[in-house]
PDB file of C-alpha atoms in Angstrom:
ATOM      1  CA  UNK A 257      -2.594  32.491  23.054  1.00 60.00           C
ATOM      2  CA  UNK A 258      -5.965  30.823  23.423  1.00 87.00           C
ATOM      3  CA  UNK A 259      -5.260  27.249  24.514  1.00 92.00           C
ATOM      4  CA  UNK A 260      -8.514  25.957  22.998  1.00 92.00           C
ATOM      5  CA  UNK A 261      -7.748  27.511  19.601  1.00 92.00           C
ATOM      6  CA  UNK A 262      -4.262  25.992  19.666  1.00 94.00           C
ATOM      7  CA  UNK A 263      -5.633  22.583  20.618  1.00 95.00           C
ATOM      8  CA  UNK A 264      -8.286  22.756  17.894  1.00 94.00           C
ATOM      9  CA  UNK A 265      -5.672  23.771  15.294  1.00 95.00           C
ATOM     10  CA  UNK A 266      -3.338  20.924  16.262  1.00 96.00           C
ATOM     11  CA  UNK A 267      -6.153  18.361  16.579  1.00 96.00           C
ATOM     12  CA  UNK A 268      -7.382  19.096  13.074  1.00 96.00           C
ATOM     13  CA  UNK A 269      -4.507  16.980  11.729  1.00 96.00           C
ATOM     14  CA  UNK A 270      -5.723  13.886  13.603  1.00 96.00           C
ATOM     15  CA  UNK A 271      -9.319  14.589  12.577  1.00 96.00           C
ATOM     16  CA  UNK A 272      -8.316  14.771   8.916  1.00 96.00           C
ATOM     17  CA  UNK A 273      -6.251  11.588   9.260  1.00 97.00           C
ATOM     18  CA  UNK A 274      -9.277   9.838  10.729  1.00 97.00           C
ATOM     19  CA  UNK A 275     -11.516  11.142   7.924  1.00 96.00           C
ATOM     20  CA  UNK A 276      -9.083   9.803   5.305  1.00 97.00           C
ATOM     21  CA  UNK A 277      -8.968   6.403   7.029  1.00 97.00           C
ATOM     22  CA  UNK A 278     -12.783   6.274   7.074  1.00 97.00           C
ATOM     23  CA  UNK A 279     -12.880   6.993   3.357  1.00 97.00           C
ATOM     24  CA  UNK A 280     -10.237   4.342   2.691  1.00 97.00           C
ATOM     25  CA  UNK A 281     -12.444   1.822   4.506  1.00 96.00           C
ATOM     26  CA  UNK A 282     -15.411   2.909   2.380  1.00 94.00           C
ATOM     27  CA  UNK A 283     -13.305   2.489  -0.749  1.00 95.00           C
ATOM     28  CA  UNK A 284     -12.243  -0.984   0.328  1.00 94.00           C
ATOM     29  CA  UNK A 285     -15.872  -1.900   0.962  1.00 91.00           C
ATOM     30  CA  UNK A 286     -16.880  -0.627  -2.480  1.00 88.00           C
ATOM     31  CA  UNK A 287     -14.112  -2.670  -4.096  1.00 88.00           C
ATOM     32  CA  UNK A 288     -15.293  -5.776  -2.240  1.00 87.00           C
ATOM     33  CA  UNK A 289     -18.862  -5.201  -3.405  1.00 82.00           C
ATOM     34  CA  UNK A 290     -17.702  -4.657  -6.964  1.00 82.00           C
ATOM     35  CA  UNK A 291     -15.899  -7.999  -6.930  1.00 81.00           C
ATOM     36  CA  UNK A 292     -19.074  -9.722  -5.708  1.00 79.00           C
ATOM     37  CA  UNK A 293     -21.351  -8.330  -8.428  1.00 68.00           C
ATOM     38  CA  UNK A 294     -22.398 -11.175 -10.671  1.00 57.00           C
ATOM     39  CA  UNK A 295     -22.971 -10.933 -14.413  1.00 55.00           C
ATOM     40  CA  UNK A 296     -26.573 -12.108 -13.828  1.00 54.00           C
ATOM     41  CA  UNK A 297     -27.272  -9.095 -11.626  1.00 49.00           C
ATOM     42  CA  UNK A 298     -25.871  -6.832 -14.311  1.00 49.00           C
ATOM     43  CA  UNK A 299     -28.014  -8.294 -17.069  1.00 53.00           C
ATOM     44  CA  UNK A 300     -31.160  -8.193 -14.900  1.00 50.00           C
ATOM     45  CA  UNK A 301     -30.588  -4.528 -14.088  1.00 50.00           C
ATOM     46  CA  UNK A 302     -30.466  -3.659 -17.802  1.00 53.00           C
ATOM     47  CA  UNK A 303     -33.740  -5.449 -18.398  1.00 49.00           C
ATOM     48  CA  UNK A 304     -35.433  -3.585 -15.558  1.00 52.00           C
ATOM     49  CA  UNK A 305     -34.039  -0.311 -16.911  1.00 51.00           C
ATOM     50  CA  UNK A 306     -31.929   0.488 -13.859  1.00 55.00           C
ATOM     51  CA  UNK A 307     -28.347   1.655 -13.878  1.00 63.00           C
ATOM     52  CA  UNK A 308     -25.398  -0.603 -14.506  1.00 73.00           C
ATOM     53  CA  UNK A 309     -24.303  -1.679 -10.977  1.00 74.00           C
ATOM     54  CA  UNK A 310     -20.682  -2.186 -12.050  1.00 77.00           C
ATOM     55  CA  UNK A 311     -20.504   1.214 -13.704  1.00 80.00           C
ATOM     56  CA  UNK A 312     -22.200   2.827 -10.712  1.00 82.00           C
ATOM     57  CA  UNK A 313     -19.755   1.174  -8.280  1.00 80.00           C
ATOM     58  CA  UNK A 314     -16.759   2.248 -10.386  1.00 85.00           C
ATOM     59  CA  UNK A 315     -18.081   5.819 -10.560  1.00 88.00           C
ATOM     60  CA  UNK A 316     -18.468   5.900  -6.765  1.00 89.00           C
ATOM     61  CA  UNK A 317     -14.971   4.485  -6.330  1.00 91.00           C
ATOM     62  CA  UNK A 318     -13.392   7.078  -8.614  1.00 93.00           C
ATOM     63  CA  UNK A 319     -15.227   9.913  -6.839  1.00 95.00           C
ATOM     64  CA  UNK A 320     -14.140   8.585  -3.440  1.00 95.00           C
ATOM     65  CA  UNK A 321     -10.530   8.205  -4.610  1.00 96.00           C
ATOM     66  CA  UNK A 322     -10.601  11.845  -5.764  1.00 97.00           C
ATOM     67  CA  UNK A 323     -11.910  12.915  -2.337  1.00 97.00           C
ATOM     68  CA  UNK A 324      -9.197  10.893  -0.592  1.00 97.00           C
ATOM     69  CA  UNK A 325      -6.478  12.431  -2.761  1.00 97.00           C
ATOM     70  CA  UNK A 326      -7.811  15.940  -2.071  1.00 97.00           C
ATOM     71  CA  UNK A 327      -7.872  15.197   1.671  1.00 97.00           C
ATOM     72  CA  UNK A 328      -4.313  13.864   1.536  1.00 97.00           C
ATOM     73  CA  UNK A 329      -3.195  17.091  -0.153  1.00 97.00           C
ATOM     74  CA  UNK A 330      -4.940  19.075   2.622  1.00 97.00           C
ATOM     75  CA  UNK A 331      -3.307  16.881   5.226  1.00 96.00           C
ATOM     76  CA  UNK A 332       0.172  17.475   3.809  1.00 97.00           C
ATOM     77  CA  UNK A 333      -0.387  21.249   3.838  1.00 96.00           C
ATOM     78  CA  UNK A 334      -1.869  21.131   7.326  1.00 96.00           C
ATOM     79  CA  UNK A 335       1.022  19.075   8.683  1.00 97.00           C
ATOM     80  CA  UNK A 336       3.541  21.548   7.261  1.00 96.00           C
ATOM     81  CA  UNK A 337       1.556  24.421   8.789  1.00 96.00           C
ATOM     82  CA  UNK A 338       1.440  22.695  12.197  1.00 96.00           C
ATOM     83  CA  UNK A 339       5.132  21.817  12.103  1.00 97.00           C
ATOM     84  CA  UNK A 340       6.011  25.413  11.209  1.00 96.00           C
ATOM     85  CA  UNK A 341       3.982  26.695  14.156  1.00 96.00           C
ATOM     86  CA  UNK A 342       5.548  24.186  16.537  1.00 97.00           C
ATOM     87  CA  UNK A 343       9.069  24.992  15.315  1.00 96.00           C
ATOM     88  CA  UNK A 344       8.553  28.665  16.186  1.00 96.00           C
ATOM     89  CA  UNK A 345       8.488  27.741  19.880  1.00 96.00           C
ATOM     90  CA  UNK A 346      11.652  28.460  21.857  1.00 96.00           C
ATOM     91  CA  UNK A 347      11.239  25.615  24.319  1.00 97.00           C
ATOM     92  CA  UNK A 348      12.504  22.272  22.977  1.00 97.00           C
ATOM     93  CA  UNK A 349      10.362  20.275  25.420  1.00 97.00           C
ATOM     94  CA  UNK A 350       7.267  22.085  24.167  1.00 98.00           C
ATOM     95  CA  UNK A 351       8.224  21.239  20.593  1.00 98.00           C
ATOM     96  CA  UNK A 352       8.792  17.597  21.435  1.00 98.00           C
ATOM     97  CA  UNK A 353       5.540  17.215  23.361  1.00 98.00           C
ATOM     98  CA  UNK A 354       3.389  18.873  20.702  1.00 98.00           C
ATOM     99  CA  UNK A 355       5.042  16.921  17.880  1.00 98.00           C
ATOM    100  CA  UNK A 356       4.681  13.594  19.663  1.00 98.00           C
ATOM    101  CA  UNK A 357       1.073  14.285  20.608  1.00 98.00           C
ATOM    102  CA  UNK A 358      -0.341  15.945  17.487  1.00 97.00           C
ATOM    103  CA  UNK A 359       1.846  14.646  14.649  1.00 97.00           C
ATOM    104  CA  UNK A 360       2.781  11.186  15.959  1.00 97.00           C
ATOM    105  CA  UNK A 361      -0.529  10.662  17.848  1.00 97.00           C
ATOM    106  CA  UNK A 362       1.114   9.524  21.086  1.00 97.00           C
ATOM    107  CA  UNK A 363      -0.717   9.594  24.402  1.00 97.00           C
ATOM    108  CA  UNK A 364       0.453  11.654  27.357  1.00 96.00           C
ATOM    109  CA  UNK A 365       1.558   8.424  29.038  1.00 97.00           C
ATOM    110  CA  UNK A 366       3.685   7.419  26.044  1.00 98.00           C
ATOM    111  CA  UNK A 367       5.213  10.896  25.866  1.00 98.00           C
ATOM    112  CA  UNK A 368       5.988  10.794  29.605  1.00 98.00           C
ATOM    113  CA  UNK A 369       7.793   7.477  29.153  1.00 97.00           C
ATOM    114  CA  UNK A 370       9.693   8.747  26.096  1.00 97.00           C
ATOM    115  CA  UNK A 371      10.813  11.908  27.901  1.00 97.00           C
ATOM    116  CA  UNK A 372      11.300  10.365  31.366  1.00 97.00           C
ATOM    117  CA  UNK A 373       8.764  12.713  32.955  1.00 97.00           C
ATOM    118  CA  UNK A 374       5.683  11.994  35.052  1.00 97.00           C
ATOM    119  CA  UNK A 375       2.268  11.991  33.388  1.00 96.00           C
ATOM    120  CA  UNK A 376       1.302  14.995  35.504  1.00 97.00           C
ATOM    121  CA  UNK A 377       4.362  16.971  34.400  1.00 98.00           C
ATOM    122  CA  UNK A 378       3.611  16.187  30.751  1.00 98.00           C
ATOM    123  CA  UNK A 379       0.053  17.511  31.208  1.00 97.00           C
ATOM    124  CA  UNK A 380       1.430  20.713  32.744  1.00 97.00           C
ATOM    125  CA  UNK A 381       4.025  21.163  29.986  1.00 98.00           C
ATOM    126  CA  UNK A 382       1.427  20.342  27.334  1.00 97.00           C
ATOM    127  CA  UNK A 383      -0.850  23.109  28.622  1.00 97.00           C
ATOM    128  CA  UNK A 384       2.061  25.574  28.714  1.00 97.00           C
ATOM    129  CA  UNK A 385       3.084  24.568  25.186  1.00 97.00           C
ATOM    130  CA  UNK A 386      -0.450  25.150  23.902  1.00 96.00           C
ATOM    131  CA  UNK A 387      -0.491  28.566  25.570  1.00 96.00           C
ATOM    132  CA  UNK A 388       2.838  29.471  23.939  1.00 96.00           C
ATOM    133  CA  UNK A 389       1.831  28.330  20.451  1.00 95.00           C
ATOM    134  CA  UNK A 390       0.963  30.922  17.827  1.00 88.00           C
ATOM    135  CA  UNK A 391      -1.904  29.676  15.667  1.00 82.00           C
ATOM    136  CA  UNK A 392      -1.793  31.045  12.110  1.00 78.00           C
ATOM    137  CA  UNK A 393      -4.745  33.216  11.079  1.00 69.00           C
ATOM    138  CA  UNK A 394      -5.364  30.987   8.071  1.00 60.00           C
ATOM    139  CA  UNK A 395      -5.289  27.765  10.054  1.00 55.00           C
ATOM    140  CA  UNK A 396      -8.381  26.374   8.372  1.00 51.00           C
ATOM    141  CA  UNK A 397      -7.588  23.542   5.988  1.00 50.00           C
TER     142      UNK A 397
END
């Protein structure tokens, strides 16, 4: 198996998690801005003929919430796909390392401590686990 393809497949879960967290921060920022909009600003915008800032903020929030929900659905499917691929491995250490690293987002050092191995041995086992992993053809989320 191509180690880079396996790593990219497994890393896509963390990337999607990060993307969701970024969108949640954006949503929080929009909510804060919405709470700070004053009625005076709203009435002035109507006089100038511009859009309703409250309505615009709510529309953006709803669209962002829909994106977040869609990403969460993708993330759930991706996690199941990754876990299925990991569970096909015969080596229990490989399974544990890949799960800790790509599902639980632990560092090699944390995994080494958890498993009572050296950092170097974890790196070696990690590479072997990636090489043994079968990446599904439809691994795109």
